[in-house]
Short mmCIF file of C-alpha atoms in Angstrom, two decimals:
data_model
loop_
_atom_site.label_atom_id
_atom_site.label_comp_id
_atom_site.label_asym_id
_atom_site.label_seq_id
_atom_site.Cartn_x
_atom_site.Cartn_y
_atom_site.Cartn_z
CA MET A 1 0.00 0.00 0.00
CA LYS A 2 2.90 2.31 0.75
CA ARG A 3 4.26 1.80 -2.78
CA LEU A 4 0.88 2.73 -4.29
CA THR A 5 0.80 5.95 -2.28
CA VAL A 6 4.31 6.90 -3.40
CA CYS A 7 3.43 6.19 -7.07
CA ALA A 8 0.22 8.22 -6.82
CA PHE A 9 2.10 11.11 -5.20
CA ALA A 10 4.80 11.01 -7.92
CA PHE A 11 2.13 10.98 -10.62
CA LEU A 12 0.38 13.95 -9.02
CA LEU A 13 3.60 15.96 -8.87
CA THR A 14 4.37 15.15 -12.49
CA ALA A 15 0.88 16.18 -13.59
CA LEU A 16 1.12 19.48 -11.71
CA ASN A 17 4.54 20.32 -13.18
CA THR A 18 3.56 19.57 -16.76
CA SER A 19 2.39 22.63 -18.62
CA SER A 20 0.01 22.35 -21.50
CA GLN A 21 -1.94 24.76 -23.64
CA ALA A 22 -5.26 24.08 -25.31
CA GLN A 23 -4.46 26.64 -28.00
CA PRO A 24 -1.32 28.60 -28.67
CA ILE A 25 -1.35 32.22 -27.61
CA SER A 26 -1.27 34.48 -30.62
CA THR A 27 1.87 36.51 -31.01
CA LYS A 28 0.65 38.11 -34.22
CA PRO A 29 0.11 41.87 -34.26
CA SER A 30 -3.29 43.47 -34.89
CA LEU A 31 -3.91 45.02 -38.30
CA PHE A 32 -7.14 46.86 -37.50
CA ASN A 33 -6.29 48.24 -34.05
CA ASN A 34 -7.24 51.80 -35.04
CA PHE A 35 -10.69 50.84 -36.32
CA ALA A 36 -13.99 50.10 -34.62
CA ALA A 37 -15.16 46.60 -33.75
CA VAL A 38 -18.27 47.13 -35.89
CA ILE A 39 -18.28 49.23 -39.06
CA ASN A 40 -21.58 49.95 -40.79
CA CYS A 41 -21.17 49.53 -44.55
CA SER A 42 -22.83 51.09 -47.54
CA SER A 43 -24.53 48.47 -49.74
CA THR A 44 -24.24 50.95 -52.62
CA GLU A 45 -20.47 50.89 -52.24
CA LEU A 46 -20.46 47.09 -52.05
CA ALA A 47 -22.42 46.99 -55.32
CA ARG A 48 -19.98 49.44 -56.94
CA ALA A 49 -17.09 47.06 -56.24
CA PHE A 50 -18.52 44.55 -58.72
CA THR A 51 -18.37 47.08 -61.56
CA ILE A 52 -14.56 47.33 -61.39
CA ALA A 53 -12.60 45.10 -63.76
CA GLN A 54 -9.68 42.89 -62.80
CA GLY A 55 -6.42 44.86 -62.61
CA GLN A 56 -8.08 48.21 -61.90
CA ASN A 57 -7.63 50.23 -58.72
CA ILE A 58 -10.52 50.93 -56.39
CA ASN A 59 -11.05 52.80 -53.15
CA LEU A 60 -14.10 51.38 -51.40
CA ALA A 61 -15.50 53.98 -48.99
CA LEU A 62 -17.40 51.43 -46.94
CA SER A 63 -18.31 53.95 -44.25
CA THR A 64 -17.45 57.54 -43.37
CA ASN A 65 -14.42 56.41 -41.35
CA PHE A 66 -13.27 53.25 -43.15
CA SER A 67 -12.02 52.86 -46.71
CA PHE A 68 -10.37 49.89 -48.37
CA PRO A 69 -8.10 51.01 -51.22
CA GLY A 70 -6.53 48.42 -53.47
CA THR A 71 -6.37 46.58 -56.77
CA VAL A 72 -9.00 44.13 -57.98
CA SER A 73 -7.04 40.90 -58.44
CA SER A 74 -10.05 38.94 -59.67
CA ASN A 75 -13.68 39.58 -60.55
CA LEU A 76 -15.44 36.40 -61.65
CA VAL A 77 -19.02 35.48 -62.42
CA LYS A 78 -19.08 31.87 -61.20
CA TYR A 79 -22.76 31.13 -61.79
CA SER A 80 -25.67 33.17 -63.09
CA ASN A 81 -26.46 34.15 -59.50
CA LEU A 82 -22.95 34.37 -57.98
CA GLN A 83 -20.14 36.86 -58.57
CA SER A 84 -16.94 36.99 -56.50
CA LEU A 85 -14.07 39.42 -56.39
CA VAL A 86 -10.82 39.86 -54.53
CA ILE A 87 -9.24 43.22 -53.73
CA LYS A 88 -5.64 43.37 -52.49
CA SER A 89 -4.70 46.47 -50.50
CA PRO A 90 -1.11 47.66 -50.09
CA PHE A 91 -2.47 50.22 -47.59
CA PHE A 92 -3.27 47.30 -45.24
CA ASN A 93 -0.01 45.42 -45.90
CA ASN A 94 -1.54 43.44 -48.78
CA ALA A 95 -4.60 42.28 -46.88
CA ILE A 96 -7.32 40.92 -49.13
CA PHE A 97 -11.01 41.69 -49.25
CA SER A 98 -12.82 38.66 -50.60
CA LEU A 99 -16.36 39.72 -51.50
CA SER A 100 -19.21 37.75 -53.08
CA LYS A 101 -22.58 38.87 -54.39
CA ARG A 102 -25.43 36.38 -54.59
CA THR A 103 -28.70 37.09 -56.39
CA ASN A 104 -31.47 35.32 -54.49
CA ASP A 105 -34.57 33.68 -56.02
CA ASP A 106 -36.61 36.81 -55.21
CA ASN A 107 -33.99 38.98 -57.02
CA THR A 108 -32.65 40.50 -53.79
CA ILE A 109 -28.89 40.74 -53.41
CA THR A 110 -26.87 39.27 -50.54
CA TYR A 111 -23.21 40.16 -49.93
CA VAL A 112 -20.71 38.12 -47.92
CA GLY A 113 -17.02 38.71 -47.44
CA ARG A 114 -13.93 38.98 -45.31
CA ILE A 115 -10.98 41.30 -45.01
CA ILE A 116 -8.07 39.17 -43.88
CA HIS A 117 -4.30 38.98 -43.71
CA PHE A 118 -2.93 35.74 -42.29
CA ASP A 119 0.06 37.45 -40.66
CA TYR A 120 -2.24 39.42 -38.33
CA SER A 121 -4.46 38.40 -35.43
CA ASP A 122 -7.61 40.26 -36.46
CA MET A 123 -9.89 40.41 -39.47
CA TYR A 124 -13.29 41.73 -40.53
CA GLU A 125 -16.23 39.63 -41.60
CA LEU A 126 -19.09 41.18 -43.58
CA LYS A 127 -22.49 40.30 -42.15
CA GLN A 128 -26.04 41.47 -42.63
CA ASP A 129 -27.93 42.54 -39.50
CA ALA A 130 -31.61 41.87 -38.75
CA THR A 131 -32.69 45.07 -40.52
CA GLY A 132 -30.79 44.21 -43.72
CA ASN A 133 -27.88 46.60 -43.22
CA TYR A 134 -24.33 45.39 -43.75
CA GLN A 135 -21.62 45.55 -41.12
CA LEU A 136 -17.97 44.61 -40.92
CA ILE A 137 -17.50 42.75 -37.64
CA LYS A 138 -13.96 42.53 -36.24
CA ILE A 139 -13.00 39.05 -35.04
CA GLU A 140 -9.85 37.20 -34.07
CA THR A 141 -8.36 35.32 -37.00
CA GLU A 142 -7.63 32.23 -34.85
CA ARG A 143 -11.35 31.86 -34.11
CA VAL A 144 -12.10 31.39 -37.81
CA VAL A 145 -8.93 30.04 -39.45
CA GLN A 146 -7.56 26.70 -38.31
CA THR A 147 -3.78 26.45 -38.21
CA CYS A 148 -1.95 23.18 -38.64
CA ALA A 149 1.15 23.06 -36.47
CA HIS A 150 2.93 19.75 -36.16
CA GLN A 151 5.47 19.51 -33.40
#
């Protein structure tokens, strides 16, 4: 019985001294530190983005205090009801704004998108609120993007 107690005590000390992390702590800097957590967006400006051809420059004035300047790297009509584009912005260290426009069965338009740079810890996701207005919501990149790190 004494041996069992010693083994249990040794196991307990080993378990207490072992450090483990469920997820690694992000050491990446923030890209959008100087911007609000929620940015209300103009759907008119989102629609304008789809009129710009690949290779052309654009400055999307998404709200009065947030613009996304860059170059349209692709603008593709994938299906009759789906168009997607990618804007790369040197102003935000080459972050990309991936934006899609879907035409619904009732001819309404729905936009979805993300502004992301994988070297930074934050990003924006474009969402529609309950009243139909669009907003860029700031979130932590690690909450959305899975990283594969083999040790």
